[in-house]
Amino acid sequence: MKRILAGIQPSGDLHIGNYFGSIQKMIALQEKGEVFAFIANYHAMTSVDEGGRLARLTMQAATDFLALGIDPNRTTFWVQSDVKEVLELYWMLSSFTPMGLLERAHSYKDKVAKGIASNHSLFSYPVLMAADILLYDSASIPVGKDQIQHVEIARDIAVRFNNAYGNIFTLPEFDVDESVATIPGIDGAKMSKSYDNTINIFGEQKAQLAKIKKIVTDTTPLDEPKNFETCNIYAIAKLFLNTQELEALQERYRTPGEGYGHFKLYLAEVIWDYFAPYRERRAYYEAHSDEVREILHHGAHKAREIAGAKMEKLRTLTGLKY
Ligand code: ADP
Ligand code: TRP
């Protein structure tokens, strides 16, 4: 069975853009293949430089993803830094990574252009990601569009390494869902933490309602029909409603008498109900953090067995074993 590898950046509160843009698909992939999923805490060190915060973000990501449907009985789920073999492979791969390959990386260039101080970990980020992928002979890598180039870099490095040492690495392919729409935020622009326009999946109901009340709309008065097609409330509601419910909502837009405030209250209720089962499971895992750690340790153990065997081969091939 082909192995699917998903890397999760522990980056804070998840929003519905993350959910419909990537998490939902990751969860569904568990039905289709052998999923390996890990929390990329080494990668997160490129943007987090406070230990307590990284530790908290790691547990938060684990709790959130278990709540949203990672099934530890089927999926191998671990924290990147619990399998240190990846760092040894990262070094081995570095000799097969031309500087130019990394200099062309959009993600690196974008970060530097944004004024983030350039440093070596930011620059070599794709090499560590290649190690993540190649260590487990991953065939398919579900990613967002922004990560396609990183998977291509991993493939490129694998080809170079294979040319030198024989076919030791499986060549990975990215799996991008072109049909996944960009989920709009409360202002209609792409929903993103960086734009402060998110609706979070978890958190207080009051905070969620406050965010939804801030959805930007036009100023059509109560007693006039409204256009759902251009409405940010409707664009978000569409993600959650079935055809019948959508038609009912369209009818409410067409019928004078209700305002955007009513539609916002309705949307808040719909979203709250939608995530209710996940919230319940999240509360369980939050109250049982030992169980979460146990799941992660078990996953790391499984991952380490594969990583260990692969590294044994690689140490022999490269002459580290003498
Ligand atoms: P953010 O922009 O909030 O920092 P991330 O870059 O951490 O989000 O995104 C994590 C994952 O969620 C990525 O796979 C990305 O493609 C997906 N994602 C984030 N925001 C959206 C969105 N608005 N629409 C669709 N997918 C999204
Ligand atoms: N760079 C990925 C992201 O920001 C996270 C990641 C790290 C990853 N290693 C990976 C994803 C390996 C897939 C495979 O989303």
mmCIF file of C-alpha atoms and ligand atoms in Angstrom:
data_model
loop_
_atom_site.group_PDB
_atom_site.id
_atom_site.type_symbol
_atom_site.label_atom_id
_atom_site.label_comp_id
_atom_site.label_asym_id
_atom_site.label_seq_id
_atom_site.Cartn_x
_atom_site.Cartn_y
_atom_site.Cartn_z
ATOM 1 C CA MET A 1 0.000 0.000 0.000
ATOM 2 C CA LYS A 2 1.358 3.421 -0.848
ATOM 3 C CA ARG A 3 2.407 5.468 2.107
ATOM 4 C CA ILE A 4 0.930 8.932 2.536
ATOM 5 C CA LEU A 5 2.897 11.394 4.629
ATOM 6 C CA ALA A 6 1.340 14.497 6.146
ATOM 7 C CA GLY A 7 3.357 17.100 8.051
ATOM 8 C CA ILE A 8 1.543 19.425 10.413
ATOM 9 C CA GLN A 9 3.044 22.734 11.483
ATOM 10 C CA PRO A 10 2.029 23.406 15.102
ATOM 11 C CA SER A 11 1.072 26.979 14.498
ATOM 12 C CA GLY A 12 -1.741 27.834 16.902
ATOM 13 C CA ASP A 13 -5.490 28.106 16.689
ATOM 14 C CA LEU A 14 -6.958 26.285 13.710
ATOM 15 C CA HIS A 15 -9.526 28.093 11.597
ATOM 16 C CA ILE A 16 -12.190 26.936 9.187
ATOM 17 C CA GLY A 17 -9.875 27.772 6.247
ATOM 18 C CA ASN A 18 -7.432 25.169 7.561
ATOM 19 C CA TYR A 19 -10.288 22.736 8.061
ATOM 20 C CA PHE A 20 -11.874 22.923 4.610
ATOM 21 C CA GLY A 21 -8.557 23.657 2.872
ATOM 22 C CA SER A 22 -6.537 20.747 4.234
ATOM 23 C CA ILE A 23 -7.556 18.960 7.449
ATOM 24 C CA GLN A 24 -10.762 17.444 6.103
ATOM 25 C CA LYS A 25 -8.836 15.884 3.248
ATOM 26 C CA MET A 26 -6.090 14.563 5.519
ATOM 27 C CA ILE A 27 -8.688 12.847 7.679
ATOM 28 C CA ALA A 28 -10.404 11.337 4.628
ATOM 29 C CA LEU A 29 -7.096 9.950 3.332
ATOM 30 C CA GLN A 30 -7.058 7.539 6.249
ATOM 31 C CA GLU A 31 -9.680 5.554 4.330
ATOM 32 C CA LYS A 32 -7.516 5.419 1.228
ATOM 33 C CA GLY A 33 -4.054 4.445 2.338
ATOM 34 C CA GLU A 34 -1.524 4.107 5.087
ATOM 35 C CA VAL A 35 -1.237 7.571 6.590
ATOM 36 C CA PHE A 36 1.815 8.739 8.489
ATOM 37 C CA ALA A 37 1.222 12.107 10.135
ATOM 38 C CA PHE A 38 3.610 14.043 12.303
ATOM 39 C CA ILE A 39 3.830 17.378 14.048
ATOM 40 C CA ALA A 40 6.705 19.321 12.506
ATOM 41 C CA ASN A 41 8.118 20.878 15.662
ATOM 42 C CA TYR A 42 11.667 21.109 14.297
ATOM 43 C CA HIS A 43 10.293 23.134 11.416
ATOM 44 C CA ALA A 44 8.318 25.308 13.816
ATOM 45 C CA MET A 45 11.616 26.346 15.429
ATOM 46 C CA THR A 46 12.173 28.530 12.374
ATOM 47 C CA SER A 47 9.395 30.791 13.659
ATOM 48 C CA VAL A 48 9.066 30.077 17.413
ATOM 49 C CA ASP A 49 11.947 30.888 19.728
ATOM 50 C CA GLU A 50 10.298 30.402 23.072
ATOM 51 C CA GLY A 51 10.479 26.869 24.496
ATOM 52 C CA GLY A 52 7.313 26.943 26.582
ATOM 53 C CA ARG A 53 5.332 28.185 23.618
ATOM 54 C CA LEU A 54 6.602 25.510 21.240
ATOM 55 C CA ALA A 55 5.808 22.788 23.788
ATOM 56 C CA ARG A 56 2.276 24.170 24.211
ATOM 57 C CA LEU A 57 1.734 24.504 20.471
ATOM 58 C CA THR A 58 2.846 20.906 19.972
ATOM 59 C CA MET A 59 0.339 19.550 22.497
ATOM 60 C CA GLN A 60 -2.344 21.844 21.089
ATOM 61 C CA ALA A 61 -1.769 20.525 17.566
ATOM 62 C CA ALA A 62 -1.857 16.927 18.799
ATOM 63 C CA THR A 63 -5.090 17.516 20.714
ATOM 64 C CA ASP A 64 -6.725 19.409 17.835
ATOM 65 C CA PHE A 65 -5.872 16.840 15.178
ATOM 66 C CA LEU A 66 -6.954 13.895 17.296
ATOM 67 C CA ALA A 67 -10.210 15.738 17.976
ATOM 68 C CA LEU A 68 -10.730 16.434 14.273
ATOM 69 C CA GLY A 69 -10.366 12.799 13.337
ATOM 70 C CA ILE A 70 -6.827 11.446 13.202
ATOM 71 C CA ASP A 71 -7.433 7.854 14.173
ATOM 72 C CA PRO A 72 -4.461 6.586 16.166
ATOM 73 C CA ASN A 73 -5.492 2.980 15.563
ATOM 74 C CA ARG A 74 -5.007 3.405 11.854
ATOM 75 C CA THR A 75 -2.632 6.291 11.445
ATOM 76 C CA THR A 76 0.905 6.557 12.728
ATOM 77 C CA PHE A 77 0.924 9.904 14.522
ATOM 78 C CA TRP A 78 4.017 11.319 16.205
ATOM 79 C CA VAL A 79 6.097 14.383 16.962
ATOM 80 C CA GLN A 80 8.958 14.970 14.517
ATOM 81 C CA SER A 81 11.629 15.469 17.188
ATOM 82 C CA ASP A 82 10.876 12.095 18.783
ATOM 83 C CA VAL A 83 12.488 10.407 15.772
ATOM 84 C CA LYS A 84 15.939 11.963 15.675
ATOM 85 C CA GLU A 85 17.060 9.855 12.732
ATOM 86 C CA VAL A 86 15.543 12.550 10.556
ATOM 87 C CA LEU A 87 18.329 14.934 11.547
ATOM 88 C CA GLU A 88 21.013 12.487 10.478
ATOM 89 C CA LEU A 89 19.331 12.043 7.136
ATOM 90 C CA TYR A 90 19.004 15.820 6.813
ATOM 91 C CA TRP A 91 22.802 16.038 6.987
ATOM 92 C CA MET A 92 23.288 13.208 4.493
ATOM 93 C CA LEU A 93 20.951 14.920 2.055
ATOM 94 C CA SER A 94 22.677 18.279 2.449
ATOM 95 C CA SER A 95 25.578 17.140 0.275
ATOM 96 C CA PHE A 96 23.085 16.415 -2.488
ATOM 97 C CA THR A 97 21.354 19.774 -2.271
ATOM 98 C CA PRO A 98 22.753 22.430 -4.574
ATOM 99 C CA MET A 99 22.622 25.931 -3.113
ATOM 100 C CA GLY A 100 20.761 27.115 -6.197
ATOM 101 C CA LEU A 101 17.911 24.695 -5.494
ATOM 102 C CA LEU A 102 17.308 26.326 -2.109
ATOM 103 C CA GLU A 103 17.937 29.837 -3.378
ATOM 104 C CA ARG A 104 15.038 29.372 -5.793
ATOM 105 C CA ALA A 105 12.569 28.306 -3.073
ATOM 106 C CA HIS A 106 9.540 30.649 -3.153
ATOM 107 C CA SER A 107 8.683 30.077 0.459
ATOM 108 C CA TYR A 108 12.167 31.181 1.556
ATOM 109 C CA LYS A 109 12.190 34.154 -0.786
ATOM 110 C CA ASP A 110 8.712 35.237 0.362
ATOM 111 C CA LYS A 111 9.704 35.103 4.014
ATOM 112 C CA VAL A 112 12.826 37.162 3.407
ATOM 113 C CA ALA A 113 10.828 39.624 1.298
ATOM 114 C CA LYS A 114 8.427 40.020 4.235
ATOM 115 C CA GLY A 115 11.345 41.139 6.373
ATOM 116 C CA ILE A 116 11.837 37.921 8.348
ATOM 117 C CA ALA A 117 15.552 37.718 9.189
ATOM 118 C CA SER A 118 17.241 35.168 6.982
ATOM 119 C CA ASN A 119 19.045 32.381 8.802
ATOM 120 C CA HIS A 120 20.292 28.917 8.041
ATOM 121 C CA SER A 121 17.274 26.970 9.298
ATOM 122 C CA LEU A 122 14.920 29.082 7.213
ATOM 123 C CA PHE A 123 17.151 28.452 4.215
ATOM 124 C CA SER A 124 17.634 24.719 4.751
ATOM 125 C CA TYR A 125 13.997 24.118 5.746
ATOM 126 C CA PRO A 126 13.299 22.194 2.504
ATOM 127 C CA VAL A 127 16.201 19.801 3.173
ATOM 128 C CA LEU A 128 14.726 18.811 6.524
ATOM 129 C CA MET A 129 11.357 18.437 4.833
ATOM 130 C CA ALA A 130 13.012 16.196 2.221
ATOM 131 C CA ALA A 131 14.431 14.095 5.067
ATOM 132 C CA ASP A 132 10.927 13.792 6.586
ATOM 133 C CA ILE A 133 9.601 12.536 3.302
ATOM 134 C CA LEU A 134 12.439 10.243 2.189
ATOM 135 C CA LEU A 135 13.088 8.643 5.583
ATOM 136 C CA TYR A 136 9.717 6.874 5.453
ATOM 137 C CA ASP A 137 9.679 6.063 1.724
ATOM 138 C CA SER A 138 6.594 8.212 1.399
ATOM 139 C CA ALA A 139 4.915 7.965 -1.994
ATOM 140 C CA SER A 140 2.271 10.647 -1.722
ATOM 141 C CA ILE A 141 2.426 13.981 0.066
ATOM 142 C CA PRO A 142 -0.853 15.873 0.532
ATOM 143 C CA VAL A 143 0.012 19.571 0.626
ATOM 144 C CA GLY A 144 -1.368 23.003 -0.100
ATOM 145 C CA LYS A 145 -0.198 24.815 -3.236
ATOM 146 C CA ASP A 146 2.454 26.710 -1.288
ATOM 147 C CA GLN A 147 4.242 23.453 -0.436
ATOM 148 C CA ILE A 148 4.388 21.903 -3.919
ATOM 149 C CA GLN A 149 7.850 23.260 -4.584
ATOM 150 C CA HIS A 150 9.151 21.750 -1.361
ATOM 151 C CA VAL A 151 8.011 18.293 -2.447
ATOM 152 C CA GLU A 152 9.652 18.867 -5.826
ATOM 153 C CA ILE A 153 12.879 19.767 -4.048
ATOM 154 C CA ALA A 154 12.631 16.541 -2.023
ATOM 155 C CA ARG A 155 12.213 14.604 -5.231
ATOM 156 C CA ASP A 156 15.143 16.364 -6.846
ATOM 157 C CA ILE A 157 17.386 15.596 -3.869
ATOM 158 C CA ALA A 158 16.236 11.954 -3.914
ATOM 159 C CA VAL A 159 17.126 11.618 -7.593
ATOM 160 C CA ARG A 160 20.614 13.004 -6.972
ATOM 161 C CA PHE A 161 21.146 10.713 -4.003
ATOM 162 C CA ASN A 162 19.841 7.683 -5.910
ATOM 163 C CA ASN A 163 22.210 8.487 -8.760
ATOM 164 C CA ALA A 164 25.134 8.288 -6.386
ATOM 165 C CA TYR A 165 24.093 5.329 -4.242
ATOM 166 C CA GLY A 166 21.514 3.305 -6.187
ATOM 167 C CA ASN A 167 17.759 3.347 -5.824
ATOM 168 C CA ILE A 168 17.515 3.774 -2.102
ATOM 169 C CA PHE A 169 14.744 6.373 -1.981
ATOM 170 C CA THR A 170 11.160 6.225 -3.208
ATOM 171 C CA LEU A 171 10.452 9.300 -5.327
ATOM 172 C CA PRO A 172 7.597 11.207 -3.680
ATOM 173 C CA GLU A 173 4.708 12.863 -5.462
ATOM 174 C CA PHE A 174 2.691 15.780 -4.197
ATOM 175 C CA ASP A 175 -1.044 15.417 -3.922
ATOM 176 C CA VAL A 176 -2.742 18.761 -4.376
ATOM 177 C CA ASP A 177 -6.460 19.106 -4.573
ATOM 178 C CA GLU A 178 -6.987 21.672 -7.319
ATOM 179 C CA SER A 179 -10.694 21.733 -6.566
ATOM 180 C CA VAL A 180 -10.153 23.022 -3.034
ATOM 181 C CA ALA A 181 -11.300 26.587 -3.006
ATOM 182 C CA THR A 182 -9.613 29.354 -1.112
ATOM 183 C CA ILE A 183 -11.811 29.800 1.922
ATOM 184 C CA PRO A 184 -12.668 33.473 2.417
ATOM 185 C CA GLY A 185 -12.277 35.193 5.765
ATOM 186 C CA ILE A 186 -14.691 37.580 7.476
ATOM 187 C CA ASP A 187 -13.525 40.382 5.177
ATOM 188 C CA GLY A 188 -13.799 38.334 1.981
ATOM 189 C CA ALA A 189 -10.008 38.027 1.531
ATOM 190 C CA LYS A 190 -8.295 34.615 1.958
ATOM 191 C CA MET A 191 -8.820 33.439 5.511
ATOM 192 C CA SER A 192 -5.462 33.469 7.285
ATOM 193 C CA LYS A 193 -4.029 33.935 10.759
ATOM 194 C CA SER A 194 -1.835 36.652 9.319
ATOM 195 C CA TYR A 195 -4.842 38.757 8.245
ATOM 196 C CA ASP A 196 -6.799 38.557 11.511
ATOM 197 C CA ASN A 197 -9.886 37.541 9.533
ATOM 198 C CA THR A 198 -10.343 33.985 10.779
ATOM 199 C CA ILE A 199 -13.182 32.082 12.352
ATOM 200 C CA ASN A 200 -11.554 29.527 14.632
ATOM 201 C CA ILE A 201 -12.762 25.948 14.922
ATOM 202 C CA PHE A 202 -12.331 25.689 18.674
ATOM 203 C CA GLY A 203 -12.541 28.249 21.449
ATOM 204 C CA GLU A 204 -15.261 30.135 23.279
ATOM 205 C CA GLN A 205 -18.689 30.440 21.707
ATOM 206 C CA LYS A 206 -18.750 34.145 22.583
ATOM 207 C CA ALA A 207 -15.484 34.781 20.745
ATOM 208 C CA GLN A 208 -16.730 32.881 17.713
ATOM 209 C CA LEU A 209 -19.965 34.844 17.647
ATOM 210 C CA ALA A 210 -18.058 38.122 17.983
ATOM 211 C CA LYS A 211 -15.946 37.185 14.957
ATOM 212 C CA ILE A 212 -18.996 36.229 12.906
ATOM 213 C CA LYS A 213 -20.685 39.524 13.794
ATOM 214 C CA LYS A 214 -17.715 41.274 12.223
ATOM 215 C CA ILE A 215 -18.268 39.685 8.802
ATOM 216 C CA VAL A 216 -18.214 42.515 6.292
ATOM 217 C CA THR A 217 -21.447 43.032 4.333
ATOM 218 C CA ASP A 218 -22.984 45.736 2.186
ATOM 219 C CA THR A 219 -25.591 48.110 3.630
ATOM 220 C CA THR A 220 -28.775 46.875 1.960
ATOM 221 C CA PRO A 221 -31.571 47.805 4.407
ATOM 222 C CA LEU A 222 -33.826 45.303 6.163
ATOM 223 C CA ASP A 223 -36.836 45.877 3.918
ATOM 224 C CA GLU A 224 -35.040 45.204 0.632
ATOM 225 C CA PRO A 225 -34.061 41.871 -0.993
ATOM 226 C CA LYS A 226 -30.374 40.996 -0.636
ATOM 227 C CA ASN A 227 -27.855 39.423 -2.954
ATOM 228 C CA PHE A 228 -26.493 36.175 -1.511
ATOM 229 C CA GLU A 229 -24.040 35.683 -4.364
ATOM 230 C CA THR A 230 -21.831 38.560 -3.290
ATOM 231 C CA CYS A 231 -22.327 38.110 0.444
ATOM 232 C CA ASN A 232 -19.458 37.029 2.710
ATOM 233 C CA ILE A 233 -21.862 35.424 5.189
ATOM 234 C CA TYR A 234 -23.314 33.232 2.471
ATOM 235 C CA ALA A 235 -19.852 32.336 1.121
ATOM 236 C CA ILE A 236 -18.939 30.900 4.511
ATOM 237 C CA ALA A 237 -22.352 29.332 5.127
ATOM 238 C CA LYS A 238 -21.977 27.429 1.843
ATOM 239 C CA LEU A 239 -19.235 25.312 3.399
ATOM 240 C CA PHE A 240 -21.542 23.958 6.054
ATOM 241 C CA LEU A 241 -24.986 23.644 4.477
ATOM 242 C CA ASN A 242 -26.578 21.052 2.208
ATOM 243 C CA THR A 243 -28.495 22.004 -0.926
ATOM 244 C CA GLN A 244 -31.856 22.230 0.797
ATOM 245 C CA GLU A 245 -30.527 24.386 3.586
ATOM 246 C CA LEU A 246 -28.779 26.607 1.055
ATOM 247 C CA GLU A 247 -31.956 27.097 -0.933
ATOM 248 C CA ALA A 248 -33.800 28.015 2.233
ATOM 249 C CA LEU A 249 -31.116 30.566 3.054
ATOM 250 C CA GLN A 250 -31.253 32.000 -0.472
ATOM 251 C CA GLU A 251 -34.981 32.476 -0.025
ATOM 252 C CA ARG A 252 -34.354 34.413 3.171
ATOM 253 C CA TYR A 253 -31.970 36.717 1.253
ATOM 254 C CA ARG A 254 -34.582 37.318 -1.416
ATOM 255 C CA THR A 255 -37.370 38.027 1.066
ATOM 256 C CA PRO A 256 -37.346 41.523 2.620
ATOM 257 C CA GLY A 257 -37.707 41.715 6.387
ATOM 258 C CA GLU A 258 -34.503 40.123 7.618
ATOM 259 C CA GLY A 259 -31.095 41.762 7.833
ATOM 260 C CA TYR A 260 -27.510 40.557 7.814
ATOM 261 C CA GLY A 261 -27.584 40.426 11.621
ATOM 262 C CA HIS A 262 -30.120 37.590 11.409
ATOM 263 C CA PHE A 263 -28.041 35.676 8.882
ATOM 264 C CA LYS A 264 -24.967 36.067 11.075
ATOM 265 C CA LEU A 265 -26.785 34.611 14.084
ATOM 266 C CA TYR A 266 -27.922 31.715 11.932
ATOM 267 C CA LEU A 267 -24.384 31.123 10.635
ATOM 268 C CA ALA A 268 -22.982 31.199 14.173
ATOM 269 C CA GLU A 269 -25.433 28.510 15.198
ATOM 270 C CA VAL A 270 -24.666 26.376 12.145
ATOM 271 C CA ILE A 271 -20.906 26.508 12.725
ATOM 272 C CA TRP A 272 -21.243 25.856 16.446
ATOM 273 C CA ASP A 273 -23.391 22.786 15.802
ATOM 274 C CA TYR A 274 -21.163 21.524 13.020
ATOM 275 C CA PHE A 275 -18.114 21.324 15.254
ATOM 276 C CA ALA A 276 -19.974 20.089 18.358
ATOM 277 C CA PRO A 277 -18.807 16.449 18.116
ATOM 278 C CA TYR A 278 -15.220 17.553 17.504
ATOM 279 C CA ARG A 279 -15.408 19.941 20.438
ATOM 280 C CA GLU A 280 -16.566 17.105 22.639
ATOM 281 C CA ARG A 281 -13.723 14.877 21.554
ATOM 282 C CA ARG A 282 -11.301 17.749 22.026
ATOM 283 C CA ALA A 283 -12.510 18.262 25.589
ATOM 284 C CA TYR A 284 -11.893 14.586 26.218
ATOM 285 C CA TYR A 285 -8.321 14.674 24.930
ATOM 286 C CA GLU A 286 -7.625 17.928 26.721
ATOM 287 C CA ALA A 287 -8.670 16.315 29.982
ATOM 288 C CA HIS A 288 -6.584 13.225 29.169
ATOM 289 C CA SER A 289 -3.291 14.690 28.010
ATOM 290 C CA ASP A 290 -1.496 11.549 29.235
ATOM 291 C CA GLU A 291 -3.444 9.606 26.654
ATOM 292 C CA VAL A 292 -2.395 12.094 23.970
ATOM 293 C CA ARG A 293 1.255 11.687 24.953
ATOM 294 C CA GLU A 294 0.830 7.926 24.964
ATOM 295 C CA ILE A 295 -0.556 8.016 21.411
ATOM 296 C CA LEU A 296 2.357 10.187 20.264
ATOM 297 C CA HIS A 297 4.933 7.936 21.929
ATOM 298 C CA HIS A 298 3.395 4.873 20.390
ATOM 299 C CA GLY A 299 3.453 6.578 16.977
ATOM 300 C CA ALA A 300 7.078 7.621 17.437
ATOM 301 C CA HIS A 301 7.972 4.064 18.316
ATOM 302 C CA LYS A 302 6.446 2.765 15.082
ATOM 303 C CA ALA A 303 8.037 5.539 13.032
ATOM 304 C CA ARG A 304 11.423 4.940 14.666
ATOM 305 C CA GLU A 305 11.407 1.286 13.681
ATOM 306 C CA ILE A 306 11.074 2.219 10.030
ATOM 307 C CA ALA A 307 13.482 5.133 10.330
ATOM 308 C CA GLY A 308 16.034 3.012 12.156
ATOM 309 C CA ALA A 309 16.047 0.291 9.512
ATOM 310 C CA LYS A 310 16.345 2.863 6.739
ATOM 311 C CA MET A 311 19.216 4.638 8.456
ATOM 312 C CA GLU A 312 21.075 1.357 8.962
ATOM 313 C CA LYS A 313 21.023 0.846 5.198
ATOM 314 C CA LEU A 314 22.025 4.422 4.579
ATOM 315 C CA ARG A 315 24.922 4.309 7.041
ATOM 316 C CA THR A 316 26.277 1.258 5.284
ATOM 317 C CA LEU A 317 25.811 2.767 1.837
ATOM 318 C CA THR A 318 27.444 6.072 2.692
ATOM 319 C CA GLY A 319 30.334 4.550 4.607
ATOM 320 C CA LEU A 320 29.391 5.884 8.011
ATOM 321 C CA LYS A 321 29.419 2.292 9.141
ATOM 322 C CA TYR A 322 33.016 1.167 9.172
HETATM 323 P P1 ADP B 1 -2.559 30.557 7.782
HETATM 324 O O1 ADP B 1 -2.669 31.228 6.438
HETATM 325 O O2 ADP B 1 -3.721 30.869 8.645
HETATM 326 O O3 ADP B 1 -1.224 30.825 8.472
HETATM 327 P P2 ADP B 1 -1.441 27.994 7.240
HETATM 328 O O4 ADP B 1 -0.512 28.573 6.238
HETATM 329 O O5 ADP B 1 -0.877 27.523 8.545
HETATM 330 O O6 ADP B 1 -2.639 29.014 7.516
HETATM 331 O O7 ADP B 1 -2.247 26.801 6.535
HETATM 332 C C1 ADP B 1 -2.246 25.469 6.913
HETATM 333 C C2 ADP B 1 -3.010 24.674 5.860
HETATM 334 O O8 ADP B 1 -4.341 25.152 5.700
HETATM 335 C C3 ADP B 1 -2.369 24.746 4.486
HETATM 336 O O9 ADP B 1 -2.411 23.454 3.908
HETATM 337 C C4 ADP B 1 -3.233 25.681 3.703
HETATM 338 O O10 ADP B 1 -3.260 25.317 2.349
HETATM 339 C C5 ADP B 1 -4.600 25.525 4.357
HETATM 340 N N1 ADP B 1 -5.303 26.816 4.359
HETATM 341 C C6 ADP B 1 -5.050 27.872 5.171
HETATM 342 N N2 ADP B 1 -5.876 28.907 4.921
HETATM 343 C C7 ADP B 1 -6.679 28.498 3.916
HETATM 344 C C8 ADP B 1 -7.757 29.116 3.188
HETATM 345 N N3 ADP B 1 -8.168 30.356 3.471
HETATM 346 N N4 ADP B 1 -8.353 28.401 2.214
HETATM 347 C C9 ADP B 1 -7.958 27.145 1.929
HETATM 348 N N5 ADP B 1 -6.961 26.499 2.568
HETATM 349 C C10 ADP B 1 -6.322 27.167 3.553
HETATM 350 N N1 TRP B 2 6.337 22.553 5.486
HETATM 351 C C1 TRP B 2 5.047 21.971 5.785
HETATM 352 C C2 TRP B 2 4.038 23.109 6.031
HETATM 353 O O1 TRP B 2 4.411 24.212 6.352
HETATM 354 C C3 TRP B 2 5.109 21.080 6.998
HETATM 355 C C4 TRP B 2 5.993 19.906 6.751
HETATM 356 C C5 TRP B 2 7.223 19.663 7.288
HETATM 357 C C6 TRP B 2 5.699 18.816 5.883
HETATM 358 N N2 TRP B 2 7.714 18.472 6.836
HETATM 359 C C7 TRP B 2 6.830 17.939 5.945
HETATM 360 C C8 TRP B 2 4.615 18.516 5.055
HETATM 361 C C9 TRP B 2 6.852 16.763 5.208
HETATM 362 C C10 TRP B 2 4.656 17.334 4.312
HETATM 363 C C11 TRP B 2 5.768 16.470 4.386
HETATM 364 O O2 TRP B 2 2.849 22.894 5.934
#
